[in-house]
Coordinates of C-alpha atoms in Angstrom, one line a residue:
X706 CA -28.3 10.5 4.6
X707 CA -26.0 7.4 4.5
X708 CA -24.2 6.8 1.3
X709 CA -25.0 3.4 -0.2
X710 CA -23.2 3.2 -3.5
X711 CA -19.5 3.1 -4.4
X712 CA -18.4 5.9 -6.8
X713 CA -17.1 5.1 -10.2
X714 CA -14.1 7.4 -10.0
X715 CA -11.4 5.1 -11.4
X716 CA -10.4 6.3 -14.9
X717 CA -8.7 4.2 -17.6
X718 CA -5.2 5.3 -16.5
X719 CA -6.0 4.2 -13.0
X720 CA -7.2 0.8 -14.1
X721 CA -4.2 0.3 -16.4
X722 CA -1.7 1.1 -13.6
X723 CA -3.7 -0.9 -11.0
X724 CA -3.2 -3.9 -13.4
X725 CA 0.5 -3.2 -13.6
X726 CA 0.8 -2.6 -9.8
X727 CA -1.0 -5.9 -9.3
X728 CA 1.6 -7.8 -11.4
X729 CA 4.7 -6.1 -9.9
X730 CA 5.0 -6.3 -6.2
X731 CA 6.7 -7.7 -3.1
X732 CA 6.6 -11.2 -4.5
X733 CA 9.0 -10.1 -7.3
X734 CA 11.1 -7.5 -5.5
X735 CA 11.7 -9.5 -2.3
X736 CA 10.2 -13.0 -2.8
X737 CA 12.1 -13.7 -6.0
X738 CA 15.3 -13.8 -3.9
X739 CA 14.1 -17.0 -2.2
X740 CA 12.7 -18.4 -5.5
X741 CA 16.1 -17.8 -7.2
X742 CA 17.9 -19.7 -4.4
X743 CA 15.5 -22.6 -4.9
X744 CA 15.4 -22.8 -8.7
X745 CA 18.5 -20.9 -9.9
X746 CA 18.1 -19.5 -13.5
X747 CA 15.2 -21.9 -14.2
X748 CA 13.1 -19.5 -12.1
X749 CA 12.4 -17.7 -15.4
X750 CA 10.5 -20.7 -16.6
X751 CA 8.5 -20.9 -13.4
X752 CA 7.4 -17.3 -13.7
X753 CA 6.5 -17.9 -17.3
X754 CA 4.3 -21.0 -16.5
X755 CA 2.5 -19.4 -13.7
X756 CA 2.1 -16.1 -15.6
X757 CA 0.4 -17.9 -18.5
X758 CA -1.9 -19.7 -16.1
X759 CA -2.9 -16.5 -14.4
X760 CA -3.5 -14.8 -17.8
X761 CA -6.1 -17.5 -18.6
X762 CA -7.7 -17.0 -15.2
X763 CA -8.0 -13.3 -15.9
X764 CA -9.5 -13.9 -19.3
X765 CA -12.1 -16.1 -17.7
X766 CA -12.8 -13.5 -15.0
X767 CA -13.0 -10.7 -17.6
X768 CA -15.6 -12.5 -19.7
X769 CA -17.7 -13.3 -16.6
X770 CA -17.5 -9.8 -15.2
X771 CA -18.7 -8.3 -18.5
X772 CA -21.4 -10.9 -19.1
X773 CA -23.8 -9.3 -16.6
X774 CA -24.0 -5.7 -15.6
X775 CA -24.9 -6.4 -12.0
X776 CA -21.6 -8.2 -11.1
X777 CA -19.4 -6.1 -8.8
X778 CA -16.8 -8.8 -8.0
X779 CA -16.3 -12.5 -8.4
X780 CA -18.1 -13.2 -5.2
X781 CA -21.3 -12.2 -7.1
X782 CA -20.2 -14.6 -9.9
X783 CA -19.6 -17.4 -7.4
X784 CA -23.1 -17.0 -5.9
X785 CA -24.6 -17.0 -9.4
X786 CA -23.0 -20.2 -10.6
X787 CA -22.0 -22.1 -7.4
X788 CA -24.6 -20.9 -4.9
X789 CA -24.6 -18.8 -1.7
X790 CA -22.3 -21.2 0.3
X791 CA -19.6 -21.0 -2.4
X792 CA -20.0 -17.2 -2.5
X793 CA -19.7 -16.9 1.3
X794 CA -16.6 -19.1 1.4
X795 CA -14.9 -17.5 -1.6
X796 CA -15.7 -13.9 -0.5
X797 CA -14.3 -14.5 3.0
X798 CA -11.3 -16.4 1.6
X799 CA -10.5 -13.6 -0.8
X800 CA -10.6 -11.2 2.1
X801 CA -8.3 -13.6 4.0
X802 CA -6.0 -13.8 1.0
X803 CA -5.5 -10.1 0.9
X804 CA -5.1 -9.8 4.6
X805 CA -2.2 -12.3 4.4
X806 CA -0.8 -10.5 1.4
X807 CA -1.0 -7.1 3.1
X808 CA 0.7 -8.6 6.2
X809 CA 3.5 -9.8 3.9
X810 CA 3.8 -6.3 2.5
X811 CA 4.0 -4.5 5.8
X812 CA 6.6 -7.0 7.0
X813 CA 8.5 -6.2 3.8
X814 CA 8.3 -2.5 4.6
X815 CA 10.2 -3.2 7.8
X816 CA 12.8 -5.2 6.0
X817 CA 13.4 -2.5 3.5
X818 CA 13.7 0.3 6.0
X819 CA 16.3 -1.8 7.9
X820 CA 18.6 -1.2 4.8
X821 CA 19.1 2.3 6.1
X822 CA 18.1 2.3 9.8
X823 CA 18.7 -0.3 12.5
X824 CA 15.2 -0.2 14.0
X825 CA 12.7 -2.9 14.8
X826 CA 10.8 -4.0 11.7
X827 CA 7.4 -3.4 13.2
X828 CA 7.9 0.4 13.7
X829 CA 8.0 1.4 10.0
X830 CA 5.2 -1.1 9.3
X831 CA 2.9 0.6 11.8
X832 CA 3.7 4.1 10.4
X833 CA 3.0 2.8 6.8
X834 CA -0.4 1.4 7.8
X835 CA -1.5 4.7 9.5
X836 CA -0.5 6.8 6.5
X837 CA -2.3 4.5 4.0
X838 CA -5.4 4.3 6.2
X839 CA -5.7 8.1 6.3
X840 CA -5.3 8.4 2.5
X841 CA -7.8 5.6 1.8
X842 CA -10.4 7.1 4.0
X843 CA -10.7 10.1 1.7
X844 CA -11.9 9.0 -1.8
X845 CA -11.4 6.0 -4.2
X846 CA -9.8 8.5 -6.5
X847 CA -7.0 8.8 -3.9
X848 CA -6.5 5.1 -4.1
X849 CA -6.3 5.3 -7.9
X850 CA -3.8 8.2 -7.8
X851 CA -1.6 6.4 -5.2
X852 CA -1.5 3.3 -7.3
X853 CA -0.9 5.3 -10.4
X854 CA 2.2 6.9 -9.0
X855 CA 3.4 3.9 -7.1
X856 CA 3.1 1.7 -10.2
X857 CA 4.7 4.3 -12.4
X858 CA 7.8 4.3 -10.1
X859 CA 8.0 0.5 -10.4
X860 CA 7.6 0.6 -14.1
X861 CA 10.3 3.3 -14.6
X862 CA 12.6 1.4 -12.2
X863 CA 12.4 -1.9 -14.0
X864 CA 12.8 -0.2 -17.4
X865 CA 15.9 1.5 -16.1
X866 CA 17.2 -1.8 -14.6
X867 CA 16.7 -3.6 -17.9
X868 CA 18.3 -0.8 -19.9
X869 CA 21.3 -0.6 -17.6
X870 CA 21.6 -4.4 -17.6
X871 CA 21.6 -4.6 -21.4
X872 CA 24.3 -1.9 -21.5
X873 CA 26.4 -3.8 -18.9
X874 CA 25.9 -7.0 -20.9
X875 CA 27.0 -5.4 -24.2
X876 CA 30.2 -3.8 -22.7
X877 CA 31.0 -6.9 -20.7
X878 CA 31.1 -4.9 -17.4
X879 CA 33.1 -6.6 -14.6
X880 CA 31.7 -6.9 -11.1
X881 CA 33.3 -8.4 -8.0
X882 CA 31.6 -11.7 -9.0
X883 CA 33.0 -11.6 -12.6
X884 CA 31.8 -10.4 -16.0
X885 CA 28.3 -9.5 -16.8
X886 CA 27.5 -12.2 -19.3
X887 CA 24.6 -14.5 -20.5
X888 CA 26.8 -17.4 -19.6
X889 CA 25.9 -16.7 -15.9
X890 CA 22.6 -18.5 -16.7
X891 CA 24.3 -21.9 -17.0
X892 CA 27.9 -21.7 -15.8
X893 CA 27.1 -21.9 -12.1
X894 CA 25.7 -25.4 -11.7
X895 CA 23.6 -25.3 -14.9
X896 CA 20.2 -23.9 -15.7
X897 CA 18.6 -26.2 -13.2
X898 CA 21.3 -26.2 -10.5
X899 CA 19.1 -27.7 -7.8
X900 CA 17.5 -30.2 -10.0
X901 CA 13.8 -30.8 -10.5
X902 CA 13.0 -30.5 -6.8
X903 CA 14.4 -27.0 -6.6
X904 CA 12.5 -26.0 -9.7
X905 CA 9.2 -27.4 -8.4
X906 CA 9.6 -25.9 -4.9
X907 CA 10.0 -22.4 -6.3
X908 CA 6.3 -22.4 -7.5
X909 CA 4.9 -21.3 -4.2
X910 CA 6.7 -18.0 -4.1
X911 CA 6.1 -17.4 -7.8
X912 CA 2.3 -17.9 -7.2
X913 CA 2.6 -15.3 -4.4
X914 CA 4.4 -13.0 -6.9
X915 CA 1.3 -12.9 -9.1
X916 CA -1.3 -12.3 -6.4
X917 CA -3.2 -9.1 -6.9
X918 CA -3.4 -9.4 -10.7
X919 CA -7.1 -10.0 -10.3
X920 CA -7.5 -6.6 -8.5
X921 CA -8.8 -5.3 -11.8
X922 CA -11.9 -7.4 -11.2
X923 CA -12.3 -6.1 -7.6
X924 CA -12.2 -2.5 -8.9
X925 CA -14.9 -3.2 -11.6
X926 CA -17.6 -1.5 -9.5
X927 CA -15.6 1.7 -9.3
X928 CA -14.4 1.8 -12.9
X929 CA -16.0 4.5 -15.1
X930 CA -16.0 2.3 -18.3
X931 CA -15.5 -1.4 -17.4
X932 CA -16.4 -2.6 -20.9
X933 CA -13.4 -0.8 -22.3
X934 CA -11.0 -0.6 -19.4
X935 CA -11.1 -4.2 -18.1
X936 CA -10.4 -6.0 -21.4
X937 CA -7.6 -3.5 -22.2
X938 CA -5.9 -4.1 -18.9
X939 CA -6.3 -7.9 -19.0
X940 CA -5.0 -8.2 -22.6
X941 CA -1.8 -6.5 -21.7
X942 CA -0.9 -9.0 -18.9
X943 CA 1.2 -11.4 -21.2
X944 CA 3.4 -8.5 -22.3
X945 CA 3.9 -7.4 -18.7
X946 CA 4.7 -10.9 -17.6
X947 CA 7.4 -11.3 -20.3
X948 CA 8.9 -7.9 -19.8
X949 CA 8.6 -7.1 -16.1
X950 CA 9.1 -10.6 -14.7
X951 CA 11.1 -12.7 -17.2
X952 CA 12.9 -9.8 -18.7
X953 CA 13.9 -8.3 -15.3
X954 CA 15.0 -11.7 -13.9
X955 CA 17.0 -12.4 -17.1
X956 CA 19.0 -9.1 -16.6
X957 CA 19.5 -9.7 -12.9
X958 CA 20.9 -13.3 -13.5
X959 CA 23.2 -12.1 -16.3
X960 CA 24.6 -9.3 -14.2
X961 CA 25.4 -11.6 -11.2
X962 CA 25.5 -15.4 -10.8
X963 CA 22.4 -16.6 -9.0
X964 CA 24.7 -18.0 -6.2
X965 CA 25.5 -14.4 -5.2
X966 CA 21.9 -13.5 -4.4
X967 CA 20.6 -13.9 -0.8
X968 CA 17.1 -15.3 -0.1
X969 CA 16.6 -12.8 2.7
X970 CA 17.3 -9.7 0.6
X971 CA 15.8 -8.1 -2.5
X972 CA 17.9 -9.4 -5.5
X973 CA 17.2 -6.0 -7.1
X974 CA 19.0 -4.1 -4.3
X975 CA 21.7 -6.8 -4.0
X976 CA 22.5 -6.6 -7.7
X977 CA 23.3 -2.9 -7.6
X978 CA 25.4 -3.4 -4.4
X979 CA 27.4 -6.2 -6.1
X980 CA 27.9 -4.1 -9.3
X981 CA 29.4 -1.4 -7.0
X982 CA 26.8 1.3 -7.3
X983 CA 25.8 2.0 -3.7
X984 CA 23.8 5.1 -4.5
X985 CA 21.8 3.2 -7.1
X986 CA 21.3 0.4 -4.6
X987 CA 19.8 2.9 -2.1
X988 CA 17.5 4.3 -4.9
X989 CA 16.3 0.8 -5.8
X990 CA 15.7 0.0 -2.1
X991 CA 13.5 3.1 -2.0
X992 CA 11.6 1.9 -5.0
X993 CA 11.0 -1.6 -3.6
X994 CA 9.9 0.1 -0.4
X995 CA 7.3 2.1 -2.3
X996 CA 6.3 -1.2 -4.0
X997 CA 5.6 -2.8 -0.7
X998 CA 3.6 0.2 0.4
X999 CA 1.7 0.1 -3.0
X1000 CA 0.9 -3.6 -2.5
X1001 CA -0.3 -2.9 1.1
X1002 CA -2.4 0.0 -0.3
X1003 CA -4.0 -2.5 -2.7
X1004 CA -4.6 -4.9 0.2
X1005 CA -6.4 -2.3 2.2
X1006 CA -8.5 -1.3 -0.8
X1007 CA -9.5 -4.8 -1.7
X1008 CA -10.2 -6.1 1.8
X1009 CA -12.5 -3.1 2.5
X1010 CA -14.4 -3.6 -0.7
X1011 CA -14.7 -7.3 -0.1
X1012 CA -16.2 -6.7 3.4
X1013 CA -18.5 -4.1 1.8
X1014 CA -19.8 -6.6 -0.8
X1015 CA -20.1 -9.4 1.8
X1016 CA -22.2 -7.0 4.0
X1017 CA -24.4 -6.1 1.0
X1018 CA -25.0 -9.8 0.5
X1019 CA -25.9 -10.3 4.2
X1020 CA -22.8 -12.4 4.7
X1021 CA -21.2 -10.1 7.3
X1022 CA -22.2 -7.4 9.7
X1023 CA -24.4 -4.6 8.2
X1024 CA -22.0 -2.1 9.6
X1025 CA -19.5 -3.0 6.9
X1026 CA -21.8 -1.8 4.2
X1027 CA -21.9 1.8 5.5
X1028 CA -20.0 4.4 3.4
X1029 CA -18.6 7.6 4.6
X1030 CA -19.3 11.0 3.0
X1031 CA -16.6 10.3 0.4
X1032 CA -18.4 7.0 -0.7
X1033 CA -15.6 4.9 1.0
X1034 CA -16.5 1.9 3.2
X1035 CA -14.9 3.4 6.3
X1036 CA -15.9 0.7 8.8
X1037 CA -14.6 -2.1 6.5
X1038 CA -11.4 -0.2 6.0
X1039 CA -10.8 0.2 9.7
X1040 CA -11.4 -3.4 10.6
X1041 CA -9.3 -4.7 7.7
X1042 CA -6.4 -2.4 8.7
X1043 CA -6.7 -3.6 12.3
X1044 CA -6.4 -7.2 11.2
X1045 CA -3.5 -6.4 8.8
X1046 CA -1.7 -4.8 11.7
X1047 CA -1.2 -8.4 13.1
X1048 CA 1.6 -8.6 10.5
X1049 CA 3.5 -6.0 12.5
X1050 CA 3.1 -8.2 15.6
X1051 CA 4.5 -11.2 13.6
X1052 CA 7.4 -8.9 12.6
X1053 CA 8.2 -8.4 16.3
X1054 CA 7.7 -12.0 17.4
X1055 CA 9.2 -14.0 14.4
X1056 CA 10.9 -11.5 12.1
X1057 CA 12.9 -14.2 10.3
X1058 CA 10.0 -16.5 9.5
X1059 CA 7.0 -14.1 9.3
X1060 CA 7.3 -13.3 5.6
X1061 CA 7.5 -17.0 4.5
X1062 CA 4.5 -18.1 6.6
X1063 CA 2.1 -15.4 5.4
X1064 CA 3.2 -15.7 1.7
X1065 CA 2.5 -19.4 1.7
X1066 CA -1.0 -19.1 3.3
X1067 CA -1.7 -16.3 0.8
X1068 CA -0.6 -18.3 -2.2
X1069 CA -2.8 -21.3 -1.1
X1070 CA -5.9 -19.2 -0.7
X1071 CA -5.4 -17.4 -4.0
X1072 CA -5.2 -20.7 -5.7
X1073 CA -8.6 -21.5 -4.3
X1074 CA -10.0 -18.1 -5.5
X1075 CA -8.5 -18.5 -9.0
X1076 CA -9.8 -22.0 -9.1
X1077 CA -13.4 -20.8 -8.3
X1078 CA -13.2 -18.3 -11.2
X1079 CA -12.2 -21.2 -13.6
X1080 CA -15.0 -23.5 -12.3
X1081 CA -17.5 -20.7 -12.6
X1082 CA -16.4 -20.1 -16.2
X1083 CA -16.9 -23.8 -17.0
X1084 CA -20.4 -23.6 -15.7
X1085 CA -21.1 -20.4 -17.5
X1086 CA -20.2 -22.0 -20.8
X1087 CA -22.3 -25.1 -20.1
X1088 CA -25.4 -23.3 -18.6
X1089 CA -25.5 -19.9 -20.3
X1090 CA -24.7 -20.5 -24.0
X1091 CA -26.8 -17.5 -24.9
X1092 CA -24.7 -15.2 -22.8
X1093 CA -21.5 -16.8 -24.0
X1094 CA -22.5 -16.4 -27.7
X1095 CA -23.1 -12.6 -27.1
X1096 CA -19.8 -12.1 -25.3
X1097 CA -17.5 -9.5 -26.8
X1098 CA -14.6 -10.7 -24.7
X1099 CA -14.5 -14.4 -25.0
X1100 CA -11.9 -16.3 -23.1
X1101 CA -9.7 -18.4 -25.5
X1102 CA -9.2 -22.2 -25.6
X1103 CA -12.0 -22.9 -23.1
X1104 CA -13.0 -25.1 -21.4
X1105 CA -9.8 -27.2 -22.1
X1106 CA -7.5 -24.5 -20.8
X1107 CA -9.6 -24.1 -17.6
X1108 CA -9.1 -27.8 -16.8
X1109 CA -5.4 -27.6 -17.6
X1110 CA -4.9 -24.6 -15.3
X1111 CA -6.9 -26.3 -12.5
X1112 CA -4.6 -29.3 -12.9
X1113 CA -1.5 -27.1 -12.6
X1114 CA -2.9 -25.5 -9.4
X1115 CA -3.6 -29.0 -7.9
X1116 CA 0.0 -30.0 -8.8
X1117 CA 1.4 -26.9 -7.1
X1118 CA -0.6 -27.7 -3.9
X1119 CA 0.8 -31.2 -3.9
X1120 CA 4.4 -29.8 -4.3
X1121 CA 3.7 -27.6 -1.3
X1122 CA 2.9 -30.7 0.7
X1123 CA 6.3 -32.2 0.0
X1124 CA 8.2 -29.0 0.8
X1125 CA 9.2 -28.7 4.4
X1126 CA 8.9 -24.9 4.5
X1127 CA 5.4 -24.8 3.0
X1128 CA 3.9 -28.0 4.5
X1129 CA 2.8 -26.5 7.9
X1130 CA 0.9 -23.6 6.2
X1131 CA -0.7 -26.0 3.7
X1132 CA -1.9 -28.3 6.5
X1133 CA -3.2 -25.3 8.5
X1134 CA -5.1 -23.6 5.7
X1135 CA -8.0 -26.3 5.6
X1136 CA -8.9 -25.2 9.1
X1137 CA -9.9 -21.8 7.6
X1138 CA -12.3 -23.5 5.1
X1139 CA -13.7 -25.7 7.8
X1140 CA -14.4 -22.6 10.0
X1141 CA -16.1 -20.9 7.1
X1142 CA -18.3 -23.9 6.4
X1143 CA -19.4 -24.0 10.0
X1144 CA -20.0 -20.3 10.2
X1145 CA -22.1 -20.5 7.0
X1146 CA -24.2 -23.4 8.4
X1147 CA -24.8 -21.4 11.7
X1148 CA -25.9 -18.3 9.8
X1149 CA -28.1 -20.3 7.5
X1150 CA -29.8 -22.1 10.4
X1151 CA -30.3 -18.8 12.2
X1152 CA -31.8 -17.2 9.2
X1153 CA -34.1 -20.1 8.6
X1154 CA -35.3 -20.1 12.2
X1155 CA -35.9 -16.3 12.1
X1156 CA -37.9 -16.8 8.9
X1157 CA -40.0 -19.6 10.5
X1158 CA -40.7 -17.3 13.5
X1159 CA -41.8 -14.5 11.1
X1160 CA -44.3 -17.0 9.5
X1161 CA -45.7 -18.2 12.8
X1162 CA -45.9 -14.7 14.3
X1163 CA -46.4 -12.2 11.4
X1164 CA -46.2 -8.6 12.3
X1165 CA -49.6 -7.0 12.0

């Protein structure tokens, strides 16, 4: 008999570490190099601004998810508050978001492996995909365990980095670039060395750094105790932002001037190389490699569950709703992995530009998804006051903060339009939404015609 329901096998420790894994990934370990080159030390402010905005998105999502027991993801929420068309577009866009993100992660795997071996980037990327696919086909508990240990490695590494950085700062350790000092934050062109434009252009990569934080919401259907686990994970996001992002970057920029960091390399690996600890640099490279694999693992998990939910809502092929004997949506997992593998092709064709292109598209689409969550929460407050009154996990400062964050997202999109690197991806992305709009109209008309035929020729 075919399995039809996902298993609730994710325990609290899995959810907590999934939340951490979602907020520490390739965007920080690799993408921050580019962001630092654009904004200099002021990048810490960019991470803080976007991090605060994302926290309020997550509080809105958390309240919505817990307001109705039947919600399995925010596509269900979008359908409830904005209608089936919005759910169709948001569901497929979220799938596309994670496809782009996972592509960026497999590209990053190739970049990290090149630190040790001079081989084509696409080779380790393919190997990584095959291993993760095999593990994800087993049980959702495997996904939880993988993320638990991957995230634990990341947390320990950043804790060690901050600890070592503080010690180097106290003793005034000297590197090839000079002394480890807090003055490195303003002595090399100032705190805003590239002016307002550099600061503003850094927002795209910082938005990408936070993608995946909402994975707690995607995993709600497979969480053993969502009423307890989801609020707990969401409420710890601000501390993680301050510590893992702002704290880590503060230490990095005190150890070495921002001018010494390369946009094409991980600033974490580069820092230990510049300090003169090559063994530590190799260890850090291994950690950021596992981080990329972790993020790709999250991408495979989320895209397969999104396809599963879309199929259950009759918004994709019914084949994607089939679960294997381990209660895993195997068909959805296979097709998502196949599409993600296009990232390895990009690594072969345009190795230098591939990462930047897919991260920009991912950031734009995630802004759409986060925006939909905020709009749904506004409608929830206006149309379901009874539910809102009973909520045990009320989002703070609403609806004013929802409008403020939506405005910030709109400003970031405008900034991308003026940045030469991000403009092509921003102009391309609307084609995706036009395609979805057309596909939904075709499906709706086909469904309506079939319904009319059934009325005219009822089966006896």
